Amino acid sequence: MGRSVRFRVFKDIWQHKTRSIWLVFLLFSNFFLWMNWDRKRRTAHAEELAPPSSELLFQERLTTLHQISIELTKATTFDDLCYRAVEAGRNRLGFDRLGLWLWTQGYDHTVGSYGTDEHGNLRDERNERGLIEKDDLVLRAIREKLAVVFEQNAPLYNHKSEIIGRGWNAMAALWDGDNIIGWFSADNLLHQQPLTSVDLDILKLYGATVGHLCTRKLAEEALLQERNLLRTIIDTTLDHIYIKDTQSRFLVSNRTSWANKPQASSESDVVGQTDFTHLPKELAALYTRGDQEVFTTGQPVLNREEPGISRDGQPIILLTSKIPIRDAQGNITGLVGVSRDITDRKRIEQQQLELALQKEKVQLLNEFISTVSHDLKTPLATIKNSLYLIERADDPLRAKDKLRVIDEQTHILERYIQDILAMSRLDHSLELVYESLKLNDVVLEVESKLQAIAEKNNQTIRLTFDDALPLINGNRAEMYRATINLMENALYYTPENGTVSVTTRAENNWVIMEFSDTGIGIQEADLPHIFERFYRADKARSMVSDGTGLGLAIVKKIVELHNGRIAIESTVGTGSRFIISLPAKVTS
Ligand code: ADP
């Protein structure tokens, strides 16, 4: 019978089993148990048996049985145990022919292990199976739950079921404490010695002893098989799996885990060591801190991304989970950790991100080219047209008028190109030169520049300064650009007689600048897009035509380069308010 078959046969038996019983206790306890259990039946047939040769003989055989049972505990496998049990039973307990049979689950078949042939040689009977229903002696033993049964003057068989002689034939159950898992069969074919009650008692006791040992061995093998299976699984996974004690010493380290450690050539190089033995100090400290977190909080650490190092010293990224292990009292005795190398996944994610960015850039560039070419076309066409008319104009006044148009359009083109250049410069010059700036001064400078335009439109510029305004760490030229853009917009989009107000104030560690106007306002639907490049709200476009749609994008970029924020509030027909918050310079 193959190992797997046996495993199946006795799986159930094992599941109900007390695993470790002191062998001597087992021997004697079973002996007395057995004696009581079958005494009645045995005595009922006692008159059939030859008288035992002497009480001393019984004691000697009992001692031998005890010795054998101790030796049998050293069997390496279940198969080895069966072999040794038959061998010792024949050679040392004096049974003529002895065979060990096991029952299949459901008690429908018998499966052989080792037996004795008609010449007295040990025989491999592992492939032999028999139907229980054909065996009267066995059927009787099962039916009557007998520890031992025998027949006198019975036909004796060889393995081909041929009758090869006559004599007594006895069977003893292999008792595991709860169930009968098989039996020993013995006969006297070779020497024809009479059957004594001592023979029966010894056979019965031997069955009980070997039954226990078989059960224990099967349990061990099943456990070993499970352990091997588990070990195979954890050793073939690509995840790093490990168990650590509360001192962060490895107790278990699967193949992926130990093989990733430089200089480790087997699990034993890692077991008993901490991460400090194999890894750079900073990494080992990081992992140990993670372990301690589990031990002190009692909570698992789940899916934490952390840096790692490959066996060849390359940086890797690990996704780590650590779960505390507790004893029966709930005390933490260690942790089980699983770390997955996600370097490739991260690299792919990064590549995908870069690809998406690249696509977005290309799309932006396309949009930019189409917007720019469209916006350049209009003034260029106007210039071209004006030049054509100048060439043909007789009237110098008309020619002068066309020259003025050309001047205006050139101005628009220039502004457009300047805005594009400014945007591009800001996109690429992340390192601006900063100085201590008082924003009141910047606003004053812009106001003096725009005062003439305001006066022309009969607009009022109102400045309300916090004189104690903290300084900011800013780039003067860019803050000037942002301020003039906002004030120009406010004036552009505010009708005549309107008011543009600039207020400065401090709020906690922030410097706030507010630009309000009493202008046309911005529709709610436009507000989320107002800082996008080239975005122009329709209503405003109809009012003025020389905007580039880059002004607010430039302002936002400048504010962000100063670690600030920009917000907008606007109501159509009432006016708009742009609020800029910049971090105040820290004074020591
Ligand atoms: P533009 O050069 O067209 O002014 P901006 O980026 O400066 O470009 O402004 C984008 C759009 O925001 C403008 O087209 C306009 O519709 C709207 N806008 C900006 N500032 C104001 C304001 N103070 N009042 C009303 N609308 C404004």
Coordinates of C-alpha atoms in Angstrom, one line a residue, residues 51-483:
P51 CA -1.8 -25.0 28.5
P52 CA 0.8 -22.2 28.7
S53 CA 4.2 -23.7 29.2
S54 CA 5.0 -21.5 32.2
E55 CA 4.2 -18.2 33.8
L56 CA 7.9 -17.3 33.4
L57 CA 7.7 -17.7 29.7
F58 CA 4.9 -15.2 29.6
Q59 CA 7.0 -12.7 31.6
E60 CA 10.0 -13.1 29.4
R61 CA 7.9 -12.5 26.3
L62 CA 6.3 -9.5 27.9
T63 CA 9.7 -8.0 28.6
T64 CA 10.8 -8.7 25.0
L65 CA 7.6 -7.1 23.8
H66 CA 8.4 -4.1 25.9
Q67 CA 11.9 -3.9 24.4
I68 CA 10.5 -4.3 20.9
S69 CA 8.0 -1.5 21.4
I70 CA 10.8 0.8 22.5
E71 CA 12.8 -0.1 19.4
L72 CA 9.8 0.4 17.2
T73 CA 9.6 4.0 18.2
K74 CA 12.8 4.5 16.3
A75 CA 11.2 3.5 13.0
T76 CA 11.8 6.2 10.4
T77 CA 8.6 5.8 8.4
F78 CA 5.3 4.1 8.7
D79 CA 6.5 1.5 6.2
D80 CA 9.6 0.9 8.2
L81 CA 7.5 0.5 11.4
C82 CA 5.3 -2.2 9.7
Y83 CA 8.4 -4.0 8.5
R84 CA 10.1 -4.0 11.9
A85 CA 6.9 -5.0 13.7
V86 CA 6.5 -8.1 11.6
E87 CA 10.2 -8.9 11.7
A88 CA 10.4 -8.6 15.5
G89 CA 7.1 -10.4 16.0
R90 CA 8.5 -13.4 14.1
N91 CA 12.0 -13.4 15.3
R92 CA 11.7 -12.4 18.9
L93 CA 8.1 -13.0 20.1
G94 CA 8.2 -16.5 18.6
F95 CA 5.3 -16.3 16.1
D96 CA 5.6 -18.8 13.3
R97 CA 4.1 -16.8 10.5
L98 CA 3.1 -13.2 11.2
G99 CA 1.5 -10.7 8.9
L100 CA 0.4 -7.1 9.5
W101 CA -2.8 -6.0 7.7
L102 CA -4.5 -2.7 7.8
W103 CA -8.1 -1.8 7.2
T104 CA -9.2 0.7 4.6
Q105 CA -11.4 3.5 5.6
G106 CA -15.0 2.1 5.8
Y107 CA -13.6 -1.4 6.7
D108 CA -14.4 -2.8 3.3
H109 CA -10.8 -3.9 2.3
T110 CA -7.7 -5.1 3.9
V111 CA -4.4 -3.8 2.7
G112 CA -1.2 -5.8 3.3
S113 CA 2.1 -4.5 4.6
Y114 CA 4.6 -7.3 5.4
G115 CA 4.0 -11.0 6.0
T116 CA 5.6 -14.4 6.0
D117 CA 5.6 -16.8 3.1
E118 CA 5.2 -20.6 3.3
H119 CA 9.0 -21.0 3.8
G120 CA 9.2 -18.6 6.7
N121 CA 10.7 -15.7 4.8
L122 CA 9.5 -12.1 5.2
R123 CA 7.3 -11.2 2.3
D124 CA 6.4 -7.8 0.9
E125 CA 2.6 -7.8 0.8
R126 CA 2.2 -4.1 0.3
N127 CA 0.4 -4.5 -2.9
E128 CA -2.1 -7.1 -1.6
R129 CA -5.7 -6.2 -1.0
G130 CA -8.5 -8.4 0.1
L131 CA -12.2 -8.1 0.6
I132 CA -13.2 -8.3 4.2
E133 CA -16.6 -9.8 3.5
K134 CA -14.8 -13.0 2.3
D135 CA -12.9 -13.5 5.5
D136 CA -15.0 -15.1 8.2
L137 CA -12.5 -14.7 11.0
V138 CA -12.2 -11.0 10.3
L139 CA -15.9 -10.5 10.0
R140 CA -16.3 -12.2 13.4
A141 CA -13.7 -10.0 15.0
I142 CA -15.5 -6.9 13.6
R143 CA -18.9 -8.1 14.5
E144 CA -18.1 -9.1 18.0
K145 CA -15.4 -6.3 18.6
L146 CA -12.9 -8.9 19.6
A147 CA -9.3 -8.1 20.4
V148 CA -8.2 -11.5 19.4
V149 CA -9.9 -14.4 17.5
F150 CA -8.5 -17.8 16.6
E151 CA -9.4 -21.0 14.8
Q152 CA -8.0 -24.4 15.5
N153 CA -7.2 -26.8 12.7
A154 CA -8.0 -24.2 10.1
P155 CA -6.9 -24.3 6.5
L156 CA -3.8 -22.2 6.0
Y157 CA -3.1 -20.3 2.8
N158 CA -0.3 -18.9 0.7
H159 CA -0.6 -15.5 -0.9
K160 CA -2.3 -17.0 -3.9
S161 CA -5.1 -18.1 -1.6
E162 CA -4.1 -21.7 -2.1
I163 CA -4.4 -24.0 0.9
I164 CA -0.9 -25.1 1.9
G165 CA -1.6 -26.8 5.2
R166 CA -3.6 -26.8 8.3
G167 CA -3.1 -25.5 11.8
W168 CA -4.3 -22.8 14.1
N169 CA -4.8 -19.3 12.8
A170 CA -5.1 -16.3 15.1
M171 CA -5.8 -12.6 14.6
A172 CA -5.2 -9.7 17.0
A173 CA -6.6 -6.2 16.5
L174 CA -4.3 -3.2 16.0
W175 CA -5.8 -1.0 18.6
D176 CA -5.1 2.7 18.6
G177 CA -6.9 3.6 21.8
D178 CA -10.2 4.4 20.1
N179 CA -10.4 2.3 17.1
I180 CA -9.2 -0.9 15.4
I181 CA -7.1 0.1 12.5
G182 CA -6.0 -3.4 11.3
W183 CA -4.7 -6.6 12.7
F184 CA -1.9 -9.1 13.1
S185 CA -2.5 -12.5 11.6
A186 CA -0.5 -15.4 12.9
D187 CA -0.5 -19.2 12.3
N188 CA 1.7 -22.2 13.0
L189 CA 2.2 -23.5 9.4
L190 CA 5.9 -23.9 9.8
H191 CA 6.4 -25.5 13.2
Q192 CA 2.9 -26.7 14.1
Q193 CA 3.4 -25.7 17.7
P194 CA 0.2 -25.7 19.8
L195 CA -1.6 -22.4 20.5
T196 CA -1.5 -21.3 24.1
S197 CA -3.3 -18.6 25.9
V198 CA 0.0 -16.9 26.4
D199 CA 0.4 -16.7 22.6
L200 CA -3.0 -15.1 22.4
D201 CA -2.3 -12.6 25.2
I202 CA 1.1 -11.6 23.7
L203 CA -0.4 -11.3 20.2
K204 CA -3.2 -9.2 21.6
L205 CA -0.9 -7.0 23.5
Y206 CA 1.5 -6.7 20.6
G207 CA -1.5 -5.6 18.4
A208 CA -2.4 -2.9 20.8
T209 CA 1.1 -1.7 21.1
V210 CA 1.8 -1.7 17.4
G211 CA -1.6 -0.2 16.8
H212 CA -0.7 2.8 18.9
L213 CA 2.7 3.2 17.3
C214 CA 1.2 2.9 13.8
T215 CA -1.3 5.6 14.6
R216 CA 1.4 7.9 16.0
K217 CA 3.6 7.3 13.0
L218 CA 0.8 8.0 10.6
A219 CA 0.0 11.2 12.5
E220 CA 3.7 12.2 12.3
E221 CA 3.8 11.5 8.6
A222 CA 0.6 13.4 8.0
L223 CA 2.0 16.3 10.0
L224 CA 5.3 16.1 8.2
Q225 CA 3.5 16.0 4.9
E226 CA 1.5 19.1 5.8
R227 CA 4.6 20.8 7.0
N228 CA 6.4 19.9 3.8
L229 CA 3.5 21.1 1.7
L230 CA 3.4 24.4 3.6
R231 CA 7.1 24.8 3.3
T232 CA 7.0 24.1 -0.4
I233 CA 4.4 26.7 -0.9
I234 CA 6.2 29.4 1.1
D235 CA 9.5 28.5 -0.5
T236 CA 8.2 28.7 -4.1
T237 CA 6.4 32.0 -3.6
L238 CA 8.1 35.1 -4.9
D239 CA 7.1 37.0 -1.7
H240 CA 9.5 37.4 1.1
I241 CA 7.9 35.5 4.0
Y242 CA 9.5 35.4 7.5
I243 CA 8.7 35.0 11.1
K244 CA 10.6 37.0 13.7
D245 CA 10.6 36.8 17.5
T246 CA 10.0 39.9 19.6
Q247 CA 13.8 40.7 19.4
S248 CA 13.4 40.9 15.6
R249 CA 15.4 37.7 15.2
F250 CA 14.4 35.6 12.3
L251 CA 12.8 32.3 13.2
V252 CA 11.8 31.4 9.7
S253 CA 12.9 32.9 6.4
N254 CA 11.6 31.5 3.2
R255 CA 13.8 31.0 0.1
T256 CA 12.9 34.4 -1.5
S257 CA 13.6 36.1 1.8
W258 CA 17.0 34.6 2.7
A259 CA 18.1 34.5 -1.0
N260 CA 17.7 38.3 -1.2
K261 CA 20.1 38.8 1.7
P262 CA 23.7 39.4 0.5
Q263 CA 26.0 36.7 1.8
A264 CA 23.3 34.3 2.9
S265 CA 23.4 31.0 1.2
S266 CA 20.7 29.2 3.2
E267 CA 18.0 29.8 5.7
S268 CA 20.3 28.9 8.5
D269 CA 22.5 31.9 7.7
V270 CA 19.6 34.1 8.6
V271 CA 17.8 32.2 11.4
G272 CA 18.7 33.6 14.8
Q273 CA 20.1 36.8 13.2
T274 CA 18.4 40.2 12.9
D275 CA 18.3 42.5 9.8
F276 CA 21.4 44.2 11.1
T277 CA 23.5 41.2 10.2
H278 CA 22.8 41.3 6.5
L279 CA 21.5 44.8 5.6
P280 CA 22.8 48.4 5.6
K281 CA 22.2 50.0 9.0
E282 CA 19.5 52.5 7.9
L283 CA 17.4 49.8 6.3
A284 CA 17.8 47.4 9.2
A285 CA 16.8 50.2 11.6
L286 CA 13.8 51.0 9.4
Y287 CA 12.6 47.4 9.4
T288 CA 13.2 47.0 13.1
R289 CA 11.2 50.1 13.8
G290 CA 8.3 48.5 11.8
D291 CA 8.6 45.3 13.9
Q292 CA 8.6 47.3 17.2
E293 CA 5.5 49.2 16.0
V294 CA 3.7 45.8 15.7
F295 CA 4.9 44.6 19.1
T296 CA 4.0 47.8 20.9
T297 CA 0.7 48.5 19.3
G298 CA -0.4 44.9 18.9
Q299 CA -1.8 46.0 15.5
P300 CA -0.7 44.6 12.1
V301 CA 1.1 46.8 9.7
L302 CA -0.5 46.4 6.3
N303 CA 0.7 47.1 2.8
R304 CA 3.4 49.6 3.8
E305 CA 5.7 50.7 0.9
E306 CA 9.3 50.7 2.1
P307 CA 12.7 50.8 0.4
G308 CA 14.7 47.6 0.1
I309 CA 17.9 46.4 -1.4
S310 CA 18.3 43.4 -3.8
R311 CA 21.0 40.8 -3.3
D312 CA 23.2 42.6 -5.8
G313 CA 22.8 45.9 -4.0
Q314 CA 20.2 47.5 -6.2
P315 CA 17.5 49.6 -4.6
I316 CA 14.1 48.0 -4.7
I317 CA 10.6 48.9 -3.4
L318 CA 8.8 46.5 -1.0
L319 CA 5.2 46.3 -0.1
T320 CA 5.2 44.9 3.5
S321 CA 2.6 43.6 5.9
K322 CA 3.5 42.4 9.4
I323 CA 1.0 40.6 11.6
P324 CA 1.6 39.9 15.3
I325 CA 1.7 36.3 16.5
R326 CA 0.2 35.6 19.9
D327 CA 0.4 32.7 22.3
A328 CA -2.6 31.1 24.0
Q329 CA -2.7 33.8 26.6
G330 CA -2.8 36.5 23.9
N331 CA 0.8 37.7 24.5
I332 CA 2.7 38.7 21.4
T333 CA 5.5 36.3 20.8
G334 CA 6.6 37.5 17.4
L335 CA 5.4 38.4 14.0
V336 CA 4.9 37.0 10.6
G337 CA 5.9 39.3 7.7
V338 CA 5.3 39.2 4.0
S339 CA 7.1 41.6 1.7
R340 CA 6.5 41.8 -2.0
D341 CA 9.0 43.3 -4.4
I342 CA 6.9 45.9 -6.3
T343 CA 9.9 47.5 -8.0
D344 CA 8.8 46.4 -11.5
R345 CA 5.2 47.3 -10.9
K346 CA 6.3 50.8 -9.7
R347 CA 8.5 51.2 -12.7
I348 CA 5.7 50.4 -15.0
E349 CA 3.4 52.8 -13.2
Q350 CA 6.0 55.5 -13.4
Q351 CA 6.5 54.8 -17.1
Q352 CA 2.7 54.9 -17.6
L353 CA 2.6 58.2 -15.8
E354 CA 5.5 59.6 -17.9
L355 CA 3.7 58.4 -21.0
A356 CA 0.5 60.1 -19.9
L357 CA 2.4 63.3 -19.1
Q358 CA 4.2 63.1 -22.5
K359 CA 0.8 62.7 -24.2
E360 CA -0.6 65.6 -22.3
K361 CA 2.4 67.7 -23.2
V362 CA 2.0 66.8 -26.9
Q363 CA -1.7 67.6 -26.6
L364 CA -1.0 70.9 -24.9
L365 CA 1.6 71.7 -27.5
N366 CA -0.9 71.0 -30.3
E367 CA -3.5 73.2 -28.5
F368 CA -0.9 75.9 -28.0
I369 CA 0.2 75.9 -31.6
S370 CA -3.4 76.0 -32.9
T371 CA -4.3 78.8 -30.4
V372 CA -1.2 80.8 -31.0
S373 CA -1.4 80.5 -34.8
H374 CA -5.1 81.5 -34.6
D375 CA -4.4 84.5 -32.4
L376 CA -1.4 85.6 -34.4
K377 CA -3.3 85.3 -37.6
T378 CA -5.8 88.1 -36.8
P379 CA -3.3 91.0 -36.1
L380 CA -1.1 89.8 -39.0
A381 CA -4.0 89.8 -41.4
T382 CA -4.9 93.3 -40.2
I383 CA -1.3 94.5 -40.6
K384 CA -1.1 93.0 -44.1
N385 CA -4.4 94.6 -45.1
S386 CA -3.4 98.0 -43.8
L387 CA -0.1 97.8 -45.7
Y388 CA -1.9 97.0 -48.8
L389 CA -4.2 100.0 -48.3
I390 CA -1.3 102.3 -47.5
E391 CA 0.4 101.3 -50.8
R392 CA -2.7 102.4 -52.7
A393 CA -3.8 105.3 -50.5
D394 CA -3.5 108.8 -52.1
D395 CA -4.8 110.4 -49.1
P396 CA -2.0 110.9 -46.5
L397 CA -4.6 111.1 -43.7
R398 CA -5.9 107.7 -44.6
A399 CA -2.4 106.3 -44.8
K400 CA -1.7 107.7 -41.3
D401 CA -4.8 106.1 -40.0
K402 CA -3.7 102.7 -41.4
L403 CA -0.2 103.2 -39.8
R404 CA -1.9 103.7 -36.5
V405 CA -3.8 100.4 -37.0
I406 CA -0.5 98.7 -37.8
D407 CA 1.0 100.2 -34.6
E408 CA -1.9 98.9 -32.5
Q409 CA -1.7 95.4 -34.0
T410 CA 2.1 95.3 -33.6
H411 CA 1.5 96.2 -30.0
I412 CA -0.9 93.3 -29.6
L413 CA 1.5 90.9 -31.2
E414 CA 4.3 92.1 -29.0
R415 CA 2.2 91.6 -25.9
Y416 CA 1.2 88.2 -27.1
I417 CA 4.8 87.1 -27.7
Q418 CA 5.9 88.6 -24.4
D419 CA 3.2 86.7 -22.5
I420 CA 4.2 83.4 -24.2
L421 CA 7.8 84.0 -23.4
A422 CA 7.0 84.9 -19.8
M423 CA 5.0 81.7 -19.4
S424 CA 7.7 79.6 -21.0
R425 CA 10.3 81.2 -18.8
L426 CA 8.3 80.6 -15.6
D427 CA 7.7 77.0 -16.7
H428 CA 11.4 76.4 -16.8
S429 CA 13.0 78.7 -14.3
L430 CA 12.0 77.0 -11.0
E431 CA 14.9 78.7 -9.3
L432 CA 14.0 82.3 -9.1
V433 CA 16.1 84.8 -7.2
Y434 CA 14.3 85.9 -4.1
E435 CA 14.7 89.0 -1.9
S436 CA 12.8 90.6 1.0
L437 CA 9.9 92.4 -0.6
K438 CA 7.3 94.7 0.8
L439 CA 4.3 94.2 -1.5
N440 CA 2.9 97.7 -0.8
D441 CA 5.9 99.1 -2.7
V442 CA 5.3 96.8 -5.7
V443 CA 1.6 97.8 -5.8
L444 CA 2.5 101.5 -5.6
E445 CA 4.9 101.1 -8.5
V446 CA 2.2 99.4 -10.6
E447 CA -0.3 102.0 -9.6
S448 CA 1.9 104.8 -10.8
K449 CA 2.3 103.0 -14.1
L450 CA -1.4 102.5 -14.7
Q451 CA -2.7 105.7 -13.2
A452 CA -2.8 107.4 -16.6
I453 CA -5.0 104.6 -18.1
A454 CA -7.4 104.9 -15.1
E455 CA -7.6 108.6 -15.5
K456 CA -8.3 108.3 -19.2
N457 CA -11.3 106.1 -18.4
N458 CA -12.3 108.1 -15.5
Q459 CA -11.6 105.1 -13.2
T460 CA -10.5 105.3 -9.6
I461 CA -7.7 103.3 -8.2
R462 CA -8.1 102.9 -4.4
L463 CA -5.2 101.6 -2.3
T464 CA -5.6 100.4 1.3
F465 CA -2.3 99.3 2.8
D466 CA -1.4 97.6 6.0
D467 CA 1.6 99.7 6.9
A468 CA 3.0 97.0 9.1
L469 CA 2.7 94.4 6.3
P470 CA 5.3 91.7 6.8
L471 CA 7.9 91.2 4.2
I472 CA 7.7 88.3 1.8
N473 CA 10.5 86.3 0.2
G474 CA 9.9 87.2 -3.4
N475 CA 11.2 87.9 -6.8
R476 CA 10.6 91.5 -7.5
A477 CA 10.2 91.4 -11.3
E478 CA 7.7 88.5 -11.2
M479 CA 5.7 90.0 -8.3
Y480 CA 5.5 93.2 -10.4
R481 CA 4.4 91.2 -13.4
A482 CA 1.6 89.4 -11.4
T483 CA 0.4 92.7 -9.9

